[in-house]
Amino acid sequence: MTLDALIFDFDGLIMDTESTLLESWRWEWRQHGLELPAEGFFAAHGGPVPERYEALAAAVGAGYDRQASHERRNAYRQRLHETLPPAPGIRDWFDQAAELELRLAVASSSDEQWVHGHLARAGLLSRIEVTACGNEVAGHKPDPAVYLLALQRLGLGADRALAFEDTPHGVAAARAAGLRCVAVPNAFVAADRFGRADLVLTSAADIALAALIDKIS
C-alpha cells in the first residue's frame, strides 16, 4: 500500500473529548444532588444534547434553569480541556509520519472552531496540512462528506490515504469514501463493533506507524 497521507478523526481519537463530555454531565447532575444514569449516554452517536437537558430537567423538577445549567456545565468542561493532552501515542504517530514524509489531515464532524482550537492548544495544528469539519459539509458521519472534502483538499484519491477512527459510524464514513481505516475504539464503544475496520487497536501507542502500515498493506 503506497501512502501519501493519513486522515484522522478528532474527537475521541486525537483527543479524548468524549470522556470530558461525560464527566461534565456527571458533574452537572451532581450540582443538583443527583447521579447521571450512564446507560445509553453515548447512544445514537453521542445522543442529542436537547434530550440530555430534558432528562436532567425531569430529574430536577420545578426550578431547573436550563440556561444556567448549560453555562455552568460548559465552563466546567472547558476547565477540563485546559489540561487535556492528546491521546496516548498520537504525538509519536505524528512524529513518525513526518519521518515517513506522510501528510496529515483531520476529518471531523465537529465544528472547525472546536477542532482548530483544541489542536492549537495541544501544539498540533501547525503539523496538520488539511482539515475538513462538520460546519463545512451538509452531512455528518456516517456520511462520507468530510472525508471526501479532506481528500479533495489533499488532492489525493482514496487509495493514497489511510483513515483513523474511534467509532463505528466514523469507520463507516471512511469506508464510504473509499478509504482503508484503522480503528482505535474510544472507551465507550465495544471493540467487537468495528468489523468494517481494516485493523483494530486498543491504543495509538500499541504499534509504530511504519509497522502499522505494513500490516495494512
Coordinates of C-alpha atoms in Angstrom, one line a residue:
M1 CA 0.0 0.0 0.0
T2 CA 1.6 3.2 -1.1
L3 CA 0.5 6.1 1.1
D4 CA 0.8 9.9 0.8
A5 CA -1.4 11.0 3.7
L6 CA -3.1 10.0 7.0
I7 CA -6.5 11.3 7.8
F8 CA -7.5 11.4 11.5
D9 CA -10.9 11.8 13.2
F10 CA -10.6 14.3 16.0
D11 CA -13.0 13.8 19.0
G12 CA -12.2 10.6 20.9
L13 CA -9.2 9.8 18.7
I14 CA -6.7 12.6 18.7
M15 CA -8.1 13.9 22.0
D16 CA -10.4 12.2 24.4
T17 CA -13.1 14.8 24.4
E18 CA -15.7 12.0 24.8
S19 CA -14.6 11.5 28.4
T20 CA -14.8 15.2 29.2
L21 CA -18.3 15.3 27.8
L22 CA -19.5 12.5 30.0
E23 CA -17.7 13.9 33.1
S24 CA -19.2 17.4 32.5
W25 CA -22.7 15.9 32.5
R26 CA -22.0 13.8 35.6
W27 CA -20.6 16.9 37.4
E28 CA -23.7 18.9 36.4
W29 CA -26.1 16.3 37.7
R30 CA -24.2 16.3 41.0
Q31 CA -24.7 20.0 41.4
H32 CA -28.3 19.0 41.9
G33 CA -27.6 16.2 44.3
L34 CA -28.2 13.6 41.5
E35 CA -26.3 10.9 39.7
L36 CA -26.4 10.7 36.0
P37 CA -27.7 7.3 34.6
A38 CA -24.7 6.5 32.3
E39 CA -26.6 3.8 30.4
G40 CA -27.3 4.9 26.8
F41 CA -25.4 8.2 27.2
F42 CA -23.4 7.6 24.0
A43 CA -26.2 6.0 22.1
A44 CA -27.0 7.3 18.6
H45 CA -23.5 8.8 18.0
G46 CA -23.4 10.5 21.4
G47 CA -27.1 11.3 21.9
P48 CA -28.9 14.6 21.1
V49 CA -27.9 17.4 23.5
P50 CA -31.5 18.7 23.9
E51 CA -32.6 15.3 25.2
R52 CA -29.8 15.3 27.8
Y53 CA -31.1 18.6 29.2
E54 CA -34.7 17.3 29.1
A55 CA -33.6 14.3 31.2
L56 CA -31.9 16.5 33.7
A57 CA -34.9 18.9 33.9
A58 CA -37.2 16.0 34.5
A59 CA -35.0 14.7 37.3
V60 CA -34.5 18.1 39.0
G61 CA -38.2 19.2 38.7
A62 CA -39.5 22.7 39.2
G63 CA -36.9 25.4 39.4
Y64 CA -34.5 23.9 36.9
D65 CA -32.7 26.7 34.9
R66 CA -31.6 25.2 31.6
Q67 CA -29.5 28.2 30.5
A68 CA -27.6 28.4 33.8
S69 CA -27.1 24.7 33.8
H70 CA -25.7 24.8 30.2
E71 CA -23.3 27.6 31.0
R72 CA -22.1 26.0 34.2
R73 CA -21.5 22.6 32.6
N74 CA -19.7 24.1 29.6
A75 CA -17.5 26.2 31.9
Y76 CA -16.6 23.1 33.8
R77 CA -15.8 21.1 30.6
Q78 CA -13.7 24.0 29.4
R79 CA -11.6 23.7 32.6
L80 CA -11.1 20.0 31.9
H81 CA -10.0 20.8 28.4
E82 CA -7.3 23.2 29.5
T83 CA -5.1 20.3 30.7
L84 CA -6.3 17.6 28.3
P85 CA -3.4 16.1 26.4
P86 CA -3.5 14.2 23.0
A87 CA -4.4 10.6 23.3
P88 CA -1.6 8.2 24.1
G89 CA 0.6 7.5 21.1
I90 CA -0.8 10.3 18.9
R91 CA 2.2 12.7 19.2
D92 CA 4.5 9.7 18.4
W93 CA 2.5 8.9 15.3
F94 CA 2.7 12.5 14.2
D95 CA 6.5 12.5 14.7
Q96 CA 6.8 9.2 12.8
A97 CA 4.5 10.5 10.0
A98 CA 7.0 13.4 9.5
E99 CA 9.9 10.9 9.3
L100 CA 7.9 8.9 6.7
E101 CA 7.1 12.1 4.8
L102 CA 3.3 11.5 5.1
R103 CA 0.9 14.4 5.0
L104 CA -1.6 14.8 7.9
A105 CA -5.2 15.7 7.7
V106 CA -8.2 15.8 10.1
A107 CA -11.8 14.9 9.1
S108 CA -14.2 15.7 11.9
S109 CA -18.0 16.1 12.2
S110 CA -17.3 18.8 14.8
D111 CA -17.1 22.5 14.0
E112 CA -13.9 23.9 12.6
Q113 CA -13.5 26.4 15.6
W114 CA -13.7 23.5 18.1
V115 CA -11.2 21.3 16.2
H116 CA -8.7 24.1 15.4
G117 CA -8.9 25.5 19.0
H118 CA -8.1 22.2 20.6
L119 CA -5.4 21.3 18.1
A120 CA -3.7 24.7 18.5
R121 CA -3.8 24.4 22.3
A122 CA -2.1 21.0 22.1
G123 CA 0.5 22.3 19.7
L124 CA -0.7 20.1 16.9
L125 CA -2.5 22.4 14.5
S126 CA 0.7 23.5 12.7
R127 CA 1.5 19.9 11.9
I128 CA -1.7 19.2 10.1
E129 CA -1.9 20.3 6.4
V130 CA -5.6 19.9 5.8
T131 CA -8.8 19.9 8.0
A132 CA -12.4 19.2 6.9
C133 CA -15.0 19.9 9.5
G134 CA -18.7 19.4 10.1
N135 CA -19.7 23.0 9.6
E136 CA -18.2 22.8 6.0
V137 CA -20.4 19.9 4.8
A138 CA -24.1 19.1 4.6
G139 CA -23.9 15.6 6.2
H140 CA -22.1 14.3 9.3
K141 CA -20.6 10.8 9.8
P142 CA -21.5 8.1 8.8
D143 CA -22.0 10.3 5.7
P144 CA -18.5 10.4 4.0
A145 CA -18.7 14.1 3.2
V146 CA -15.9 15.3 5.5
Y147 CA -13.6 12.5 4.2
L148 CA -14.3 13.4 0.6
L149 CA -13.6 17.1 1.4
A150 CA -10.3 16.1 3.1
L151 CA -9.3 14.1 0.0
Q152 CA -10.3 16.9 -2.3
R153 CA -8.2 19.4 -0.3
L154 CA -5.2 17.0 -0.2
G155 CA -5.6 16.4 -4.0
L156 CA -5.5 12.7 -3.5
G157 CA -7.5 9.6 -4.4
A158 CA -8.8 7.4 -1.6
D159 CA -6.2 4.8 -2.5
R160 CA -3.4 7.1 -1.4
A161 CA -4.6 7.8 2.1
L162 CA -5.4 5.9 5.3
A163 CA -8.1 6.9 7.8
F164 CA -8.1 6.6 11.6
E165 CA -11.4 6.4 13.6
D166 CA -12.7 5.7 17.1
T167 CA -16.3 4.9 16.4
P168 CA -18.2 2.5 14.1
H169 CA -20.0 5.4 12.3
G170 CA -16.7 7.0 11.7
V171 CA -15.3 3.8 10.2
A172 CA -18.5 3.7 8.0
A173 CA -17.8 7.2 6.8
A174 CA -14.2 6.5 5.9
R175 CA -15.1 3.2 4.1
A176 CA -17.9 5.0 2.2
A177 CA -15.3 7.5 1.0
G178 CA -13.3 4.5 -0.4
L179 CA -10.6 4.7 2.4
R180 CA -8.9 2.0 4.3
C181 CA -9.5 2.6 8.0
V182 CA -7.7 1.8 11.3
A183 CA -10.0 1.8 14.4
V184 CA -8.8 2.9 17.8
P185 CA -12.1 2.5 19.7
N186 CA -12.8 5.0 22.4
A187 CA -13.6 3.8 25.9
F188 CA -17.4 3.9 25.3
V189 CA -17.6 1.6 22.3
A190 CA -17.1 -2.1 22.3
A191 CA -14.3 -3.3 20.1
D192 CA -16.5 -6.0 18.5
R193 CA -18.5 -3.3 16.7
F194 CA -15.6 -2.5 14.3
G195 CA -15.9 -5.3 11.8
R196 CA -15.6 -2.9 8.9
A197 CA -12.2 -1.6 10.0
D198 CA -9.1 -3.0 8.4
L199 CA -7.3 -3.1 11.7
V200 CA -8.4 -2.5 15.3
L201 CA -6.0 -1.3 18.0
T202 CA -6.5 -0.7 21.7
S203 CA -4.3 2.5 21.6
A204 CA -2.2 4.5 19.2
A205 CA 0.6 3.6 21.5
D206 CA 0.2 -0.1 20.6
I207 CA 2.4 0.0 17.4
A208 CA 4.8 2.1 15.5
L209 CA 3.3 3.8 12.4
A210 CA 5.6 2.0 9.9
A211 CA 4.7 -1.4 11.4
L212 CA 1.0 -0.4 11.2
I213 CA 1.2 0.5 7.6
D214 CA 3.0 -2.8 6.9
K215 CA 0.1 -4.6 8.5
I216 CA -2.5 -2.8 6.3
S217 CA -0.6 -3.3 3.1

